[in-house]
Coordinates of C-alpha atoms in Angstrom, one line a residue:
M1 CA 7.3 16.2 -24.3
S2 CA 5.8 14.1 -21.5
V3 CA 3.5 11.9 -21.8
I4 CA 1.6 13.1 -19.2
S5 CA 0.4 16.4 -19.2
I6 CA 0.8 18.8 -16.0
G7 CA -3.2 18.5 -15.7
Q8 CA -2.9 15.2 -16.1
A9 CA -0.3 14.5 -13.0
V10 CA -2.9 16.6 -10.9
V11 CA -5.9 14.0 -10.9
L12 CA -3.2 10.5 -11.1
G13 CA -1.7 12.5 -7.7
A14 CA -5.3 13.4 -6.4
V15 CA -6.5 9.2 -7.4
E16 CA -2.9 8.2 -6.0
G17 CA -3.2 10.3 -2.2
V18 CA -6.8 9.3 -2.1
T19 CA -6.6 5.0 -2.3
E20 CA -3.1 4.7 -1.6
F21 CA -3.9 3.5 1.5
L22 CA -7.2 3.1 1.3
P23 CA -7.8 -0.8 0.9
V24 CA -9.3 -0.6 -2.5
S25 CA -6.5 -0.9 -4.6
S26 CA -4.4 2.9 -6.6
T27 CA -2.8 0.9 -9.2
G28 CA -6.5 -0.3 -10.4
H29 CA -8.0 3.2 -9.1
L30 CA -4.7 5.0 -11.2
K31 CA -4.9 1.9 -14.4
I32 CA -9.0 2.7 -14.7
V33 CA -8.2 6.7 -14.4
E34 CA -5.3 6.6 -16.7
G35 CA -7.7 4.5 -19.3
L36 CA -10.5 7.1 -19.5
M37 CA -7.7 10.2 -19.9
G38 CA -6.6 7.7 -22.7
I39 CA -2.8 7.6 -21.0
P40 CA -1.8 4.2 -22.1
V41 CA -1.4 2.3 -19.0
D42 CA 1.2 -0.1 -20.2
D43 CA 3.6 2.7 -21.3
D44 CA 7.1 2.6 -19.4
A45 CA 7.0 6.0 -18.4
V46 CA 3.4 5.5 -17.5
V47 CA 4.2 2.7 -15.1
G48 CA 7.0 4.5 -13.8
F49 CA 5.3 7.6 -13.5
S50 CA 2.8 5.3 -11.4
A51 CA 5.5 3.9 -9.2
V52 CA 7.6 7.2 -8.5
I53 CA 4.2 9.8 -7.5
Q54 CA 4.0 6.5 -4.7
V55 CA 6.4 8.5 -3.0
G56 CA 4.4 11.5 -2.0
A57 CA 1.6 9.3 -0.5
I58 CA 4.7 7.6 1.5
A59 CA 6.0 10.8 2.3
A60 CA 2.7 11.5 4.1
V61 CA 3.3 8.3 5.8
L62 CA 6.2 9.6 7.6
V63 CA 5.1 13.2 8.3
Y64 CA 1.9 11.4 9.9
F65 CA 3.6 9.1 11.9
F66 CA 6.9 10.9 12.9
K67 CA 7.1 10.6 16.1
D68 CA 6.0 6.9 15.8
I69 CA 9.0 6.3 13.7
V70 CA 11.3 8.3 15.7
R71 CA 10.9 5.7 18.5
I72 CA 11.6 3.2 16.2
V73 CA 14.0 3.3 14.5
S74 CA 15.9 5.3 17.9
A75 CA 15.0 2.0 19.4
W76 CA 16.6 0.0 16.8
L77 CA 19.7 2.2 16.5
R78 CA 20.3 2.1 20.4
G79 CA 19.9 -1.6 20.0
L80 CA 22.8 -2.3 17.6
T81 CA 24.9 -1.3 20.4
D82 CA 22.8 -2.0 23.9
R83 CA 22.0 -5.7 24.3
E84 CA 19.5 -4.8 26.9
Q85 CA 18.0 -2.6 23.9
R86 CA 17.1 -5.5 22.5
Y87 CA 14.6 -7.0 24.4
H88 CA 12.0 -3.7 23.7
H89 CA 9.3 -4.6 21.6
D90 CA 10.2 -1.3 19.4
Y91 CA 13.7 -2.3 18.8
K92 CA 12.2 -6.0 17.3
F93 CA 9.4 -3.9 15.5
A94 CA 12.5 -2.2 13.2
W95 CA 13.8 -5.2 12.4
W96 CA 10.4 -7.0 11.0
V97 CA 9.7 -4.7 8.8
I98 CA 13.0 -5.2 7.2
F99 CA 12.8 -9.0 6.9
A100 CA 8.8 -8.4 6.1
T101 CA 10.1 -6.1 3.4
I102 CA 12.8 -8.9 1.0
P103 CA 10.0 -11.3 -0.4
I104 CA 8.1 -8.3 -1.6
V105 CA 11.5 -7.2 -3.3
L106 CA 12.7 -10.1 -4.0
V107 CA 9.8 -11.3 -5.9
G108 CA 8.7 -7.9 -7.3
L109 CA 12.3 -8.0 -9.3
A110 CA 11.8 -11.7 -10.6
A111 CA 8.1 -11.2 -11.9
K112 CA 9.6 -7.8 -13.0
P113 CA 8.7 -8.6 -17.1
L114 CA 5.0 -10.0 -16.2
I115 CA 4.2 -7.3 -13.9
K116 CA 4.8 -4.8 -16.2
G117 CA 3.2 -7.1 -19.0
P118 CA 0.5 -9.7 -18.8
L119 CA -0.4 -9.0 -15.1
A120 CA -0.8 -4.9 -15.8
S121 CA -4.0 -5.5 -18.2
L122 CA -7.3 -4.3 -16.8
W123 CA -8.9 -7.6 -17.0
V124 CA -6.6 -8.4 -14.2
V125 CA -7.5 -5.5 -12.1
A126 CA -10.9 -6.1 -12.6
G127 CA -10.8 -9.6 -11.3
S128 CA -8.3 -8.6 -8.1
L129 CA -11.2 -5.9 -7.3
I130 CA -13.4 -8.8 -6.8
V131 CA -11.8 -10.7 -5.8
G132 CA -10.2 -9.1 -2.8
S133 CA -13.2 -8.2 -1.6
G134 CA -14.3 -11.2 -1.0
V135 CA -10.9 -12.0 0.8
M136 CA -11.7 -8.5 3.1
W137 CA -15.0 -9.7 3.9
A138 CA -14.1 -13.2 4.9
A139 CA -11.2 -11.9 7.0
D140 CA -13.1 -8.8 8.5
R141 CA -15.7 -11.1 10.1
M142 CA -13.2 -14.6 10.8
G143 CA -11.1 -12.3 13.0
R144 CA -11.6 -11.6 16.2
H145 CA -10.4 -8.2 17.1
K146 CA -8.3 -8.7 19.8
R147 CA -5.1 -7.9 19.4
G148 CA -3.3 -4.6 19.7
E149 CA -0.4 -2.8 18.3
D150 CA 1.9 -4.1 21.2
D151 CA 0.7 -7.8 20.6
T152 CA 1.7 -8.1 17.1
S153 CA 4.7 -10.7 16.3
F154 CA 7.6 -11.4 14.0
K155 CA 4.9 -14.2 12.3
D156 CA 2.6 -10.9 12.4
A157 CA 4.8 -9.2 10.3
M158 CA 5.8 -11.3 7.4
L159 CA 2.9 -13.2 7.0
V160 CA 1.3 -9.0 6.9
G161 CA 4.4 -8.1 4.9
G162 CA 4.6 -11.2 2.5
S163 CA 0.7 -10.7 1.3
Q164 CA 1.9 -7.8 0.1
I165 CA 3.0 -10.0 -3.0
L166 CA -1.2 -10.3 -4.1
A167 CA -0.9 -6.6 -4.8
L168 CA 1.9 -6.8 -6.6
L169 CA 1.0 -9.4 -9.3
F170 CA -2.2 -8.7 -8.8
P171 CA -3.6 -5.2 -9.4
G172 CA -6.2 -4.6 -8.0
F173 CA -6.0 -6.7 -5.1
S174 CA -4.6 -4.1 -3.2
R175 CA -1.6 -4.0 -0.7
S176 CA -3.4 -2.0 2.1
G177 CA -6.4 -4.8 1.5
A178 CA -4.0 -6.9 1.1
T179 CA -2.0 -6.1 4.5
M180 CA -5.2 -5.2 6.2
S181 CA -7.2 -8.7 5.7
T182 CA -4.3 -11.0 6.4
A183 CA -3.6 -8.6 9.6
L184 CA -7.2 -9.2 10.7
M185 CA -7.2 -12.7 10.2
L186 CA -4.6 -13.2 12.5
D187 CA -7.3 -11.9 15.2
L188 CA -6.0 -8.1 15.0
D189 CA -8.1 -5.0 15.7
R190 CA -8.9 -2.9 13.0
V191 CA -6.5 -0.2 13.9
A192 CA -3.3 -2.2 14.6
A193 CA -4.3 -4.0 11.1
T194 CA -4.1 -0.4 10.0
R195 CA -1.2 1.1 11.6
L196 CA 0.3 -2.5 10.8
S197 CA -0.4 -1.9 6.8
F198 CA 1.0 1.1 7.2
F199 CA 4.4 1.1 8.5
L200 CA 5.1 -2.0 6.5
G201 CA 4.1 0.1 3.3
I202 CA 6.7 2.2 4.2
P203 CA 9.8 0.8 2.8
A204 CA 8.3 -1.1 -0.2
L205 CA 6.5 1.1 -1.8
T206 CA 9.8 4.1 -1.0
G207 CA 12.3 1.5 -2.8
A208 CA 9.3 0.8 -5.5
G209 CA 9.1 5.0 -6.2
L210 CA 13.1 5.7 -6.3
Y211 CA 13.8 2.4 -8.4
E212 CA 10.9 3.6 -10.7
L213 CA 12.4 7.0 -11.1
K214 CA 15.4 6.7 -13.1
D215 CA 13.4 4.8 -15.9
A216 CA 10.3 7.5 -15.0
L217 CA 12.2 10.5 -16.1
G218 CA 14.2 8.4 -18.9
T219 CA 11.2 7.2 -20.7
G220 CA 9.4 10.1 -20.8
A221 CA 7.0 11.1 -18.0
G222 CA 9.0 14.8 -17.4
A223 CA 9.6 16.3 -14.7
A224 CA 7.2 18.3 -14.0
P225 CA 4.8 16.3 -14.0
L226 CA 6.6 14.1 -11.7
A227 CA 7.2 16.7 -9.3
V228 CA 3.0 18.2 -9.4
G229 CA 2.4 14.0 -9.1
T230 CA 3.9 13.6 -6.4
L231 CA 3.4 16.9 -4.5
V232 CA -0.7 16.8 -4.9
S233 CA -0.2 12.6 -3.9
F234 CA 1.5 13.6 -0.6
V235 CA -1.4 16.6 0.4
V236 CA -4.3 14.3 -0.7
A237 CA -2.9 11.1 0.8
Y238 CA -2.2 12.8 4.5
A239 CA -5.9 13.8 4.8
S240 CA -6.9 10.3 3.6
I241 CA -4.4 8.9 6.7
A242 CA -6.3 11.1 8.6
W243 CA -9.6 10.0 7.6
L244 CA -9.0 6.1 7.3
L245 CA -7.4 5.8 11.7
K246 CA -10.4 7.2 12.9
F247 CA -12.6 5.4 10.1
V248 CA -12.1 2.0 11.1
A249 CA -11.7 2.8 15.1
K250 CA -15.4 2.8 14.9
H251 CA -16.4 1.1 11.8
S252 CA -15.8 -2.4 9.6
F253 CA -14.7 -2.7 6.0
N254 CA -17.6 -3.4 4.9
A255 CA -18.1 0.0 2.9
F256 CA -14.8 -0.6 0.9
V257 CA -15.9 -4.6 0.1
I258 CA -19.5 -2.8 -1.6
Y259 CA -16.9 0.1 -3.5
R260 CA -14.6 -2.5 -4.5
I261 CA -17.4 -4.9 -5.8
V262 CA -18.9 -2.1 -7.7
V263 CA -15.8 -0.4 -9.1
G264 CA -15.1 -4.1 -10.3
L265 CA -18.4 -4.8 -11.8
L266 CA -18.1 -1.3 -13.9
L267 CA -14.9 -2.5 -14.9
F268 CA -15.6 -5.4 -16.5
G269 CA -18.3 -3.6 -17.8
L270 CA -16.6 -1.0 -19.9
L271 CA -13.8 -3.6 -20.8
G272 CA -16.8 -5.2 -22.5
T273 CA -18.2 -2.4 -24.1
G274 CA -14.9 -1.4 -25.8
V275 CA -15.0 2.0 -23.6
L276 CA -11.6 1.1 -21.5
H277 CA -9.1 -1.2 -23.7
S278 CA -7.0 -3.5 -21.0

């Protein structure tokens, strides 16, 4: 039998879809919800399940940004054989995404025992939620929001891509939160920072999901819960992406900062009183 039921898969898929691209930490929220439902957060099958259903959220990005992705990939393919096309921003951007993904892949492979072990603790999640809130708050105020998507550079992509490591090592920090905060510190505007976070997340999260698929199926996650969780994640994530892009165009990140602090403090309280176990 699967360690995760169909009903639990629906709940976890919805949580993943809502939180994957919001700067509130999908990993943190999944671990909290898993803990509240009595699911062992450090079980290999559960860790694998969480990684696999991210593919649903990534599929939502692929669908939502389909035209942009086709444009970028087409420019990259043309540039491989046409020297003149290599000066096009889309061609360069495709390479930047590839190079910017390398750091998180290397760290993910090297630190896998830590990531699945001590760093998976809910105490780490709670602390990372609060610390990440401070970083996001500072970045939103330090950044001058004067650069758009077309102004991004190789340096921007590498720094923003590298910041994903923070979320990998400290679940609760949030991949979206880390990348958006870094982009804001580089003076990108909020919409450009958000879109860059989306594009850089595609290879990293897709790779993580595919890498964990075999282990997730082989350790008791169950094919049916995986399929259901991934489908729910896709539907919910698509709606979440559309909402977030509209939100950041007119609002600061203050609401997310406050929310993260509240959740972090609540989690500390639940752990401290024994309601949840790390």
